[in-house]
Coordinates of C-alpha atoms and ligand atoms in Angstrom, one line a residue:
M1 CA -7.5 -38.5 -47.5
K2 CA -11.2 -38.6 -47.9
S3 CA -11.7 -38.1 -43.9
F4 CA -9.5 -35.3 -44.6
C5 CA -11.8 -33.6 -47.1
V6 CA -15.0 -34.3 -45.1
F7 CA -13.3 -32.6 -42.3
W8 CA -12.6 -29.4 -44.4
V9 CA -16.0 -29.5 -45.9
L10 CA -17.5 -29.6 -42.3
C11 CA -15.4 -26.9 -41.1
G12 CA -16.3 -24.7 -44.1
F13 CA -20.0 -25.5 -43.6
A14 CA -19.7 -24.9 -40.0
A15 CA -17.9 -21.5 -40.5
A16 CA -20.6 -20.3 -42.9
A17 CA -23.5 -21.3 -40.9
W18 CA -22.4 -19.9 -37.5
A19 CA -19.8 -16.9 -37.7
L20 CA -17.8 -16.8 -34.4
D21 CA -17.7 -13.5 -32.9
R22 CA -14.0 -13.5 -31.4
E23 CA -14.7 -10.1 -29.6
A24 CA -18.2 -10.6 -28.3
F25 CA -16.7 -11.2 -24.7
T26 CA -14.6 -8.5 -22.8
I27 CA -12.3 -10.0 -20.0
T28 CA -13.2 -8.0 -17.3
K29 CA -11.0 -9.6 -14.6
Y30 CA -7.7 -11.6 -14.4
D31 CA -6.5 -13.3 -11.2
L32 CA -3.5 -15.1 -12.2
A33 CA -0.7 -17.1 -10.4
I34 CA 2.2 -17.1 -13.0
T35 CA 5.4 -19.2 -12.4
L36 CA 8.5 -18.3 -14.6
E37 CA 11.5 -20.6 -15.1
P38 CA 14.0 -18.6 -17.0
E39 CA 16.5 -21.5 -17.6
Q40 CA 13.9 -23.2 -19.5
Q41 CA 12.5 -20.2 -20.9
R42 CA 9.2 -21.5 -19.5
L43 CA 5.7 -19.8 -18.2
G44 CA 3.3 -21.7 -16.4
A45 CA -0.1 -20.0 -15.5
R46 CA -3.1 -20.9 -13.6
G47 CA -5.8 -18.8 -12.5
K48 CA -9.5 -17.2 -13.0
I49 CA -10.8 -14.9 -15.7
T50 CA -13.9 -13.3 -15.8
L51 CA -15.7 -13.2 -19.3
R52 CA -18.6 -10.3 -19.9
N53 CA -20.5 -10.8 -23.0
D54 CA -20.5 -7.3 -24.6
S55 CA -22.3 -8.3 -27.8
A56 CA -26.0 -7.9 -28.5
Q57 CA -26.5 -11.9 -28.7
P58 CA -26.4 -14.6 -26.2
Q59 CA -23.1 -16.5 -26.4
K60 CA -22.3 -19.9 -26.0
I61 CA -18.7 -20.2 -27.8
A62 CA -16.0 -18.2 -26.5
A63 CA -12.6 -17.7 -28.3
L64 CA -9.6 -17.4 -25.7
Q65 CA -6.2 -16.8 -27.3
I66 CA -2.6 -16.7 -26.2
S67 CA 0.7 -16.8 -27.8
S68 CA 1.4 -19.6 -29.8
S69 CA 4.3 -21.0 -28.1
L70 CA 2.0 -21.4 -25.1
N71 CA -0.4 -24.3 -24.9
W72 CA -3.6 -24.7 -23.3
R73 CA -3.7 -27.4 -20.2
S74 CA -7.3 -26.9 -18.8
I75 CA -10.7 -24.8 -19.0
R76 CA -12.9 -25.2 -16.2
V77 CA -16.6 -23.6 -15.1
D78 CA -17.8 -24.3 -11.6
G79 CA -15.1 -26.7 -11.2
K80 CA -16.1 -29.0 -14.1
P81 CA -14.0 -29.1 -17.4
V82 CA -15.6 -27.5 -20.3
Q83 CA -15.2 -28.9 -24.0
Y84 CA -12.9 -26.9 -25.8
V85 CA -10.9 -27.3 -29.3
S86 CA -7.4 -25.9 -29.4
Q87 CA -6.3 -24.3 -33.0
P88 CA -3.6 -22.1 -34.3
Y89 CA -5.2 -18.7 -35.3
M90 CA -3.1 -16.3 -37.5
S91 CA -2.8 -13.0 -36.1
D92 CA 0.2 -10.4 -35.8
I93 CA -0.7 -9.4 -32.3
D94 CA 1.4 -11.6 -31.0
H95 CA 5.2 -11.7 -31.6
T96 CA 4.9 -15.1 -33.0
G97 CA 2.6 -14.1 -35.7
V98 CA 0.2 -17.0 -34.4
L99 CA -2.1 -17.3 -31.4
S100 CA -3.1 -20.8 -29.8
E101 CA -6.9 -20.2 -29.8
A102 CA -9.2 -22.4 -27.7
I103 CA -12.8 -22.5 -29.0
V104 CA -14.5 -23.0 -25.7
T105 CA -18.3 -24.5 -25.4
L106 CA -19.5 -22.9 -22.4
P107 CA -22.1 -24.9 -20.2
I108 CA -24.7 -22.5 -20.7
E109 CA -25.7 -19.5 -23.0
I110 CA -24.3 -16.4 -21.7
K111 CA -26.9 -13.6 -22.2
P112 CA -25.7 -9.8 -23.3
K113 CA -24.0 -8.0 -20.3
D114 CA -23.9 -11.3 -18.1
S115 CA -20.6 -12.7 -17.0
V116 CA -19.1 -16.2 -16.8
E117 CA -16.1 -17.1 -14.5
L118 CA -13.3 -19.6 -16.0
E119 CA -10.7 -21.3 -14.2
I120 CA -7.9 -21.8 -16.6
G121 CA -4.3 -23.3 -17.0
Y122 CA -1.6 -22.8 -19.7
E123 CA 2.2 -23.2 -20.1
G124 CA 5.0 -23.2 -22.6
V125 CA 7.9 -21.3 -23.6
I126 CA 8.6 -17.3 -24.5
P127 CA 11.6 -17.3 -26.7
L128 CA 12.9 -14.3 -28.6
D129 CA 10.4 -14.4 -32.0
T130 CA 10.6 -12.0 -34.8
T131 CA 8.3 -13.6 -37.1
R132 CA 5.8 -11.2 -37.5
L133 CA 8.1 -8.6 -38.4
T134 CA 10.7 -10.7 -40.5
R135 CA 7.7 -12.2 -42.6
I136 CA 7.0 -8.5 -43.9
G137 CA 10.5 -8.1 -44.5
V138 CA 12.2 -6.4 -42.0
P139 CA 15.8 -7.6 -41.6
E140 CA 16.2 -9.9 -38.4
E141 CA 19.0 -7.7 -37.1
I142 CA 16.7 -4.7 -36.7
A143 CA 13.6 -6.8 -35.8
K144 CA 14.8 -8.1 -32.8
H145 CA 15.6 -4.3 -31.6
S146 CA 12.0 -3.7 -31.6
S147 CA 10.5 -7.5 -30.9
W148 CA 12.6 -7.8 -27.9
D149 CA 10.4 -9.8 -25.4
Q150 CA 11.9 -13.4 -24.1
I151 CA 12.1 -15.4 -21.0
S152 CA 16.0 -16.3 -21.0
P153 CA 18.4 -17.1 -18.3
S154 CA 20.4 -14.0 -18.7
F155 CA 17.5 -11.5 -19.6
T156 CA 13.7 -11.9 -19.2
A157 CA 11.3 -9.1 -20.4
V158 CA 7.8 -9.8 -21.9
R159 CA 5.3 -7.0 -22.5
G160 CA 1.6 -8.2 -22.8
A161 CA -1.2 -7.7 -25.5
G162 CA 0.0 -6.5 -28.8
Y163 CA 3.4 -7.9 -28.2
V164 CA 3.0 -11.4 -26.3
A165 CA -0.4 -12.9 -25.3
W166 CA 1.1 -14.0 -22.0
Y167 CA -2.4 -13.7 -20.6
P168 CA -5.6 -14.6 -22.6
I169 CA -7.2 -12.2 -24.8
T170 CA -10.2 -12.0 -27.1
T171 CA -9.5 -10.3 -30.4
E172 CA -10.1 -10.7 -34.4
S173 CA -7.1 -11.4 -36.4
A174 CA -4.7 -8.6 -36.9
D175 CA -2.5 -8.1 -39.8
F176 CA 0.8 -6.2 -39.8
S177 CA 1.0 -5.9 -43.7
E178 CA -2.3 -4.7 -44.1
G179 CA -2.4 -0.8 -43.3
N180 CA -3.5 -0.2 -40.0
S181 CA -5.1 -3.3 -39.1
L182 CA -2.9 -4.2 -36.3
F183 CA -3.1 -1.1 -34.6
E184 CA -6.8 -1.0 -35.0
V185 CA -7.2 -4.3 -33.5
V186 CA -5.0 -3.5 -30.4
D187 CA -6.6 -0.1 -29.9
R188 CA -9.8 -1.6 -30.0
W189 CA -8.7 -4.2 -27.4
K190 CA -7.4 -1.7 -25.0
Q191 CA -10.6 0.2 -25.6
R192 CA -12.6 -2.8 -24.5
E193 CA -10.4 -3.6 -21.7
V194 CA -10.0 -0.2 -20.3
G195 CA -12.1 -0.6 -16.9
S196 CA -10.6 -4.1 -16.5
Q197 CA -8.9 -5.6 -13.4
F198 CA -5.4 -7.3 -13.8
E199 CA -4.1 -9.1 -11.2
A200 CA -1.4 -11.7 -11.3
L201 CA 1.4 -12.8 -9.0
L202 CA 4.5 -13.8 -10.4
S203 CA 6.6 -16.5 -8.7
L204 CA 10.4 -17.6 -9.7
P205 CA 11.5 -20.5 -7.9
G206 CA 15.4 -21.3 -8.1
E207 CA 18.3 -22.3 -6.2
D208 CA 21.5 -20.8 -7.4
A209 CA 24.0 -19.3 -4.5
E210 CA 23.5 -15.8 -5.9
G211 CA 20.1 -15.7 -4.6
P212 CA 16.6 -14.4 -6.6
P213 CA 17.1 -12.0 -9.5
T214 CA 15.1 -8.8 -9.5
V215 CA 11.5 -9.5 -10.5
L216 CA 9.5 -6.5 -11.8
C217 CA 6.1 -6.0 -13.0
G218 CA 5.3 -2.5 -14.0
A219 CA 7.4 -0.2 -11.4
S220 CA 6.5 -2.6 -8.5
G221 CA 9.1 -5.2 -7.8
G222 CA 10.7 -7.4 -5.3
G223 CA 7.4 -8.1 -3.6
S224 CA 9.0 -10.7 -1.4
A225 CA 11.4 -13.5 -1.2
E226 CA 11.8 -16.7 0.6
Y227 CA 15.4 -16.9 1.0
G228 CA 17.8 -20.0 1.8
R229 CA 18.0 -22.5 -0.9
P230 CA 16.0 -23.4 -2.9
W231 CA 14.5 -19.9 -2.9
S232 CA 11.4 -18.2 -4.4
A233 CA 10.8 -14.5 -5.3
F234 CA 7.2 -13.1 -5.6
T235 CA 6.2 -9.8 -7.4
P236 CA 2.6 -8.7 -7.8
C237 CA 1.0 -7.5 -10.9
D238 CA -1.6 -5.2 -9.7
L239 CA -3.6 -3.1 -12.2
K240 CA -7.0 -1.7 -10.9
R241 CA -7.6 -0.5 -14.8
L242 CA -5.8 -1.9 -18.0
G243 CA -6.4 0.8 -20.5
T244 CA -3.2 2.2 -21.9
V245 CA -1.0 0.1 -19.7
T246 CA 0.2 -3.1 -21.0
P247 CA 1.1 -5.5 -18.2
T248 CA 4.8 -6.2 -18.5
F249 CA 7.2 -8.4 -16.5
V250 CA 11.1 -8.3 -16.4
V251 CA 13.7 -10.7 -14.6
A252 CA 17.3 -9.9 -14.5
K253 CA 20.3 -9.9 -12.1
Y254 CA 19.9 -6.1 -11.8
I255 CA 22.2 -3.7 -9.5
A256 CA 19.3 -1.7 -8.0
L257 CA 19.9 2.0 -7.0
S258 CA 17.0 3.7 -5.1
K259 CA 16.1 7.6 -4.4
S260 CA 12.6 7.7 -3.5
P261 CA 10.2 7.6 -5.5
L262 CA 12.9 6.3 -8.0
S263 CA 14.6 2.8 -8.6
V264 CA 17.0 2.5 -11.2
F265 CA 17.6 -1.2 -12.2
S266 CA 20.9 -1.6 -14.4
F267 CA 23.3 -4.2 -15.4
P268 CA 26.6 -4.5 -14.1
G269 CA 29.0 -2.3 -16.3
H270 CA 26.1 0.3 -16.7
E271 CA 26.4 2.1 -13.3
A272 CA 27.6 5.3 -14.8
G273 CA 24.4 5.3 -16.9
A274 CA 22.4 4.8 -13.8
A275 CA 24.3 7.3 -12.0
T276 CA 22.9 9.9 -14.5
Y277 CA 19.3 9.1 -13.8
S278 CA 20.0 9.6 -10.0
S279 CA 21.6 12.8 -10.4
A280 CA 18.9 14.1 -12.7
L281 CA 16.1 13.4 -10.3
E282 CA 16.3 16.4 -8.2
P283 CA 15.7 19.1 -10.8
A284 CA 13.0 16.9 -12.5
M285 CA 11.4 16.3 -9.2
K286 CA 11.3 20.2 -8.8
F287 CA 9.8 21.0 -12.0
V288 CA 7.2 18.2 -12.2
T289 CA 6.1 19.3 -8.5
G290 CA 5.7 22.9 -9.5
W291 CA 3.5 22.1 -12.6
F292 CA 1.7 18.9 -11.5
G293 CA 1.8 18.2 -7.8
Q294 CA 4.2 15.9 -5.6
P295 CA 4.7 12.7 -7.2
T296 CA 3.5 9.9 -5.0
V297 CA 3.6 6.7 -7.1
P298 CA 6.8 4.8 -7.2
I299 CA 8.7 5.0 -10.6
A300 CA 11.3 2.8 -12.0
I301 CA 13.8 2.7 -15.0
A302 CA 15.2 -1.1 -16.1
D303 CA 17.9 -1.5 -18.5
F304 CA 17.9 -3.7 -21.4
A305 CA 20.8 -6.4 -21.9
D306 CA 20.9 -5.2 -26.0
P307 CA 21.5 -1.2 -25.7
N308 CA 19.7 -1.3 -29.2
S309 CA 16.3 -2.1 -27.9
A310 CA 13.5 0.1 -28.5
P311 CA 12.2 1.7 -25.1
F312 CA 8.9 1.0 -23.8
E313 CA 7.2 2.2 -20.7
S314 CA 4.3 0.2 -18.8
G315 CA 2.4 2.5 -16.3
T316 CA 5.3 4.1 -14.2
L317 CA 7.8 1.6 -15.3
L318 CA 10.4 2.7 -18.2
M319 CA 12.5 0.2 -19.9
A320 CA 15.5 2.0 -21.5
S321 CA 19.1 1.3 -22.1
L322 CA 21.3 2.4 -19.3
A323 CA 24.7 1.7 -21.4
A324 CA 25.1 5.2 -22.4
E325 CA 25.3 8.2 -20.2
D326 CA 22.9 10.8 -21.4
S327 CA 21.8 13.3 -18.8
K328 CA 19.6 15.2 -21.2
L329 CA 17.5 12.2 -22.1
A330 CA 17.6 11.2 -18.2
G331 CA 16.0 14.3 -17.3
I332 CA 13.3 14.3 -20.3
N333 CA 12.5 10.4 -19.2
L334 CA 12.5 11.2 -15.3
V335 CA 9.8 13.9 -16.2
H336 CA 7.6 11.8 -18.0
E337 CA 7.3 9.2 -15.5
L338 CA 7.2 11.8 -12.6
V339 CA 4.2 13.2 -14.3
H340 CA 2.7 9.7 -14.3
S341 CA 3.3 9.5 -10.8
A342 CA 1.9 13.0 -9.9
L343 CA -1.1 12.8 -12.0
P344 CA -3.0 9.8 -12.8
S345 CA -6.1 10.0 -14.9
P346 CA -8.2 7.3 -16.9
R347 CA -8.0 9.6 -19.9
P348 CA -5.1 8.5 -22.5
W349 CA -4.9 12.0 -24.0
V350 CA -4.5 13.6 -20.3
Y351 CA -2.3 10.8 -18.9
E352 CA 0.3 10.6 -21.6
G353 CA -0.5 13.9 -23.3
L354 CA 0.6 15.8 -20.0
A355 CA 3.9 13.6 -19.6
H356 CA 5.1 14.3 -23.4
F357 CA 4.1 18.1 -22.9
A358 CA 5.9 18.1 -20.1
E359 CA 9.0 16.9 -21.4
A360 CA 8.8 19.9 -23.8
M361 CA 8.5 22.2 -21.3
Y362 CA 11.4 20.7 -19.5
R363 CA 13.3 21.0 -22.7
Q364 CA 12.3 24.8 -23.1
E365 CA 13.6 25.4 -19.2
Q366 CA 17.0 23.9 -20.4
G367 CA 17.2 24.9 -23.8
G368 CA 14.7 27.7 -24.8
R369 CA 11.7 27.6 -26.8
Q370 CA 13.0 26.6 -30.1
A371 CA 14.6 23.5 -28.5
A372 CA 11.0 22.6 -26.8
L373 CA 9.6 23.0 -30.5
D374 CA 12.1 20.7 -31.9
L375 CA 11.4 18.2 -29.6
L376 CA 7.5 18.4 -30.3
G377 CA 8.5 18.5 -34.1
L378 CA 9.7 14.8 -33.5
H379 CA 6.1 14.0 -32.9
R380 CA 4.3 15.8 -35.6
A381 CA 5.4 13.1 -38.3
A382 CA 3.6 10.4 -36.2
F383 CA 0.1 11.7 -36.9
L384 CA 0.8 14.1 -39.8
D385 CA -0.1 11.7 -42.5
S386 CA -3.3 10.3 -40.9
E387 CA -4.5 13.7 -40.3
K388 CA -3.6 14.7 -44.0
E389 CA -6.2 11.9 -44.9
I390 CA -8.9 13.3 -42.8
S391 CA -8.3 17.0 -44.2
A392 CA -8.4 15.8 -47.9
A393 CA -11.2 13.4 -47.5
Q394 CA -13.3 15.7 -45.0
K395 CA -14.6 12.8 -43.4
S396 CA -15.7 13.4 -39.6
A397 CA -14.6 10.1 -38.3
G398 CA -10.7 10.3 -37.5
Q399 CA -9.6 9.9 -34.0
P400 CA -10.9 12.3 -31.6
L401 CA -8.6 12.9 -28.8
A402 CA -11.1 12.6 -26.2
T403 CA -11.9 9.1 -27.1
T404 CA -8.8 7.6 -28.9
F405 CA -6.4 4.7 -28.0
D406 CA -4.3 5.4 -31.0
E407 CA -0.9 6.0 -29.2
T408 CA 0.1 8.5 -32.3
Y409 CA -2.8 10.5 -31.1
Y410 CA -2.8 10.4 -27.4
R411 CA 1.0 10.9 -27.1
S412 CA 1.9 12.9 -29.9
K413 CA -1.3 15.1 -31.1
A414 CA -2.1 15.4 -27.3
A415 CA 1.4 16.9 -26.7
Y416 CA 0.7 19.5 -29.1
V417 CA -2.9 20.4 -27.9
W418 CA -1.4 21.1 -24.2
W419 CA 1.3 23.0 -25.8
M420 CA -1.3 25.3 -27.8
L421 CA -3.3 25.6 -24.6
R422 CA -0.6 26.7 -22.6
D423 CA 0.2 29.4 -25.3
M424 CA -3.1 30.6 -25.2
V425 CA -3.7 30.6 -21.6
G426 CA -0.4 31.2 -19.8
D427 CA 1.5 29.1 -17.3
D428 CA -0.5 30.2 -14.3
A429 CA -4.0 29.6 -15.5
L430 CA -2.8 26.0 -16.9
K431 CA -1.1 25.3 -13.6
Q432 CA -4.1 26.3 -11.8
A433 CA -6.2 24.0 -14.0
I434 CA -3.9 21.3 -13.7
S435 CA -3.7 21.7 -9.9
K436 CA -7.6 21.2 -9.4
Y437 CA -7.4 18.1 -11.9
R438 CA -8.6 14.9 -10.0
A439 CA -9.1 11.5 -11.7
E440 CA -11.9 10.4 -9.6
D441 CA -13.6 13.5 -10.9
D442 CA -12.9 13.3 -14.7
R443 CA -16.3 11.6 -15.7
N444 CA -17.5 14.3 -17.8
P445 CA -15.7 14.7 -21.3
K446 CA -15.8 18.3 -20.8
Y447 CA -14.1 18.3 -17.4
V448 CA -10.6 19.4 -18.7
Q449 CA -12.3 22.1 -20.6
Q450 CA -14.4 23.4 -17.7
L451 CA -11.0 23.5 -15.4
I452 CA -9.2 25.5 -18.0
E453 CA -11.9 28.0 -18.9
A454 CA -12.6 28.5 -15.1
A455 CA -8.9 29.4 -14.7
A456 CA -8.3 31.3 -18.0
K457 CA -11.7 33.0 -17.8
R458 CA -11.9 32.5 -21.5
D459 CA -14.2 30.3 -23.9
L460 CA -12.2 27.5 -25.4
G461 CA -15.2 25.7 -26.7
W462 CA -14.4 26.1 -30.3
F463 CA -10.7 24.8 -29.6
F464 CA -11.9 21.6 -27.7
D465 CA -14.4 21.2 -30.4
D466 CA -11.8 21.2 -33.3
W467 CA -9.0 19.2 -31.4
V468 CA -10.2 17.1 -28.4
Y469 CA -13.9 16.1 -29.1
Q470 CA -13.8 15.9 -32.7
D471 CA -11.0 15.0 -35.3
R472 CA -11.1 17.5 -37.8
G473 CA -7.4 17.2 -39.4
L474 CA -5.2 20.3 -38.9
P475 CA -4.8 24.0 -39.8
D476 CA -3.2 25.1 -42.8
F477 CA -2.3 28.8 -42.4
R478 CA -1.2 31.2 -45.1
V479 CA -0.8 35.0 -45.2
Q480 CA -3.4 36.5 -47.4
S481 CA -2.3 39.9 -47.4
V482 CA -0.2 42.4 -45.9
H483 CA -0.9 46.3 -46.1
P484 CA 1.6 48.7 -44.9
W485 CA 0.3 52.3 -43.8
K486 CA 0.8 55.5 -41.5
T487 CA -1.2 56.9 -38.8
E488 CA -1.7 60.6 -38.7
N489 CA 1.0 60.8 -36.4
G490 CA 3.4 59.1 -38.7
V491 CA 3.6 55.9 -37.0
Q492 CA 4.2 53.0 -39.7
M493 CA 1.5 50.3 -39.1
I494 CA 0.9 47.1 -41.0
T495 CA -2.4 45.1 -41.5
V496 CA -2.0 41.3 -41.7
T497 CA -4.6 39.0 -42.8
L498 CA -4.1 35.3 -42.4
E499 CA -6.2 32.5 -44.0
N500 CA -6.7 29.1 -42.2
L501 CA -7.5 26.7 -45.0
G502 CA -7.6 23.7 -42.9
S503 CA -10.6 22.5 -40.8
A504 CA -9.1 23.0 -37.3
G505 CA -8.9 26.6 -35.9
A506 CA -6.0 27.5 -33.8
E507 CA -4.3 30.7 -32.0
V508 CA -1.0 30.9 -34.1
P509 CA 1.8 33.2 -33.6
F510 CA 3.1 35.3 -36.7
T511 CA 6.3 37.2 -36.9
A512 CA 7.0 40.6 -39.0
L513 CA 10.9 40.6 -39.7
F514 CA 12.1 44.1 -40.7
E515 CA 15.7 45.5 -41.0
G516 CA 17.1 45.2 -37.3
G517 CA 14.3 43.5 -35.7
E518 CA 10.9 41.5 -35.6
I519 CA 7.8 41.5 -33.8
T520 CA 5.6 38.3 -33.0
K521 CA 1.9 38.6 -32.2
R522 CA -0.6 35.9 -31.7
I523 CA -4.1 35.6 -33.5
E524 CA -6.9 33.2 -33.5
V525 CA -8.1 31.9 -36.9
R526 CA -10.8 29.5 -36.9
A527 CA -11.4 26.7 -39.4
K528 CA -11.8 27.8 -43.0
S529 CA -11.8 31.5 -42.1
T530 CA -9.4 34.6 -42.3
A531 CA -8.4 36.9 -39.4
T532 CA -6.9 40.4 -39.6
T533 CA -4.9 42.3 -37.1
R534 CA -2.7 45.4 -37.1
M535 CA 0.6 45.7 -35.9
E536 CA 2.8 49.0 -35.0
L537 CA 6.2 49.1 -36.1
P538 CA 9.2 50.6 -34.4
G539 CA 11.4 53.6 -35.2
K540 CA 10.8 56.3 -37.8
A541 CA 8.4 55.5 -40.0
S542 CA 10.1 55.9 -43.5
E543 CA 13.2 53.6 -42.3
T544 CA 11.2 50.6 -41.1
K545 CA 10.1 48.4 -43.9
V546 CA 8.5 44.9 -43.3
S547 CA 10.7 42.3 -45.4
E548 CA 8.6 39.2 -44.2
I549 CA 5.9 37.8 -42.4
V550 CA 6.3 34.0 -41.0
V551 CA 3.3 32.6 -39.8
N552 CA 3.6 29.9 -37.0
D553 CA 6.6 29.0 -35.1
G554 CA 6.0 25.4 -35.2
S555 CA 3.9 25.3 -32.1
V556 CA 0.7 24.7 -33.9
P557 CA 0.8 21.1 -35.9
E558 CA -0.3 22.0 -39.5
I559 CA -0.7 20.2 -42.6
D560 CA 1.5 22.3 -45.0
L561 CA 4.5 24.4 -43.7
T562 CA 5.8 25.2 -47.1
N563 CA 3.1 28.2 -47.5
N564 CA 4.1 30.2 -44.2
V565 CA 6.3 32.8 -45.2
F566 CA 5.2 35.8 -47.1
K567 CA 8.0 38.0 -48.6
I568 CA 6.9 41.6 -49.1
D569 CA 9.2 42.7 -51.6
A570 CA 8.6 40.2 -54.0
Q571 CA 4.8 41.0 -53.6
Q572 CA 5.3 44.6 -54.3
K573 CA 7.1 44.3 -57.6
Ligands
ZN1 ZN1 3.9 7.7 -20.5

């Protein structure tokens, strides 16, 4: 008992004297050989990682973390074993809710900006684990639909950092129950790893008569296989830049259906679901090519064993259940992945924002503008609450689109921003700007603004300031006043003044309703400002009476939609 106390006292002392900076090192390069044994649920890894000291102080200690169901086997520098202590570290960044952390003492102090290469080995199992969700009260049955990562004989699918640390990471503890802490830690990790290179060779030895299953890493799969018995299947994971892409591998006895650039991998019995994708490909290709150029990179759709599993995408691989035949959904999903294939970008709000924006445009093509706005509307809730906080607190921090690694922003808010830009400049100008976009030229944060301004011949600086470079919350429109009047010739007019109570400006549509018709106009209302415009009404003056003005058809995300209808009769009484 006494030695136990001494141990804890010493630990307490050590922690106080020397605070470990777990995020000092960024892992700039991974070069791993991963062996999978689905029958045993096992994963074994050997390889090299490069750590760069991104802190301001020299560092002698590095904290490397993997999932708690994996164990460290060796850590070497320059061929020599280095000292490390392995300990559990509580963090919801992994599905088990705990990480296996190796506190490594490096042979020499690494100066700021300097790097060190480590040879590492680790192994263990990756079974289905819902701990991080069930311990905050999510019922097991529901938890397993989102926490589906596992290696198992019948179905293997494992996502990387944020889900399962199947490769080493360096992070502070993340907590699901503490507001946004988990998402903050994950977003910070993605941001730190944005330029990192990730290479892993997956191999799967086996000897059953059916031969190797499909092994996917991202959309690339079935790299090569040595047939005969025993056999081996190899698939490379090759990511030039990590950023928003989470390395993900999948192993299953799939039926493959290929129609360039698409591969669909489905389970037996789901052939009809897979066929909806292959028949939705042609119109989706045509649409995407017209807006974003020719898709060039292969895309893949991979089935789930459990049809209730939540979809997930890793680069141009989309995991989605193929149990149902939903041609509308198939079309939308294909458009999304084809946009990624046609238009790579290092900026999350461009890469994902354009893909979600394209989904809405495709929906419009098939079901009209309202159907598109309904689809966008599903995104609004994702960022509304945090934007409300920003508007209320008037704080300038927030999540500027240009730099954010928060999914709700670079997907949902970005989709709206692209939609608003399209409404403002029109299809032709936006298409022209997109056709000029080159990922390798996108170095200046104002690059996208300049492309659109050049095509539209319009100043959009104010819009990009309010929506892209800064997070100023959302607009809040209301009709301040409506005045009917007549011209000398007896033409009935109304003058409408709109007010924007929010801190982000926008060009918003408003509609005047009268008996027998309606007229819609667009008007730019800057932040905390009013704007006035006049509108001519049709028909004989005395017969046309505007009953209502409705501002915003839902195309501009707003904090408060309850003050958008202005009843004129009621006002005049
Ligand atoms: Zn995407």
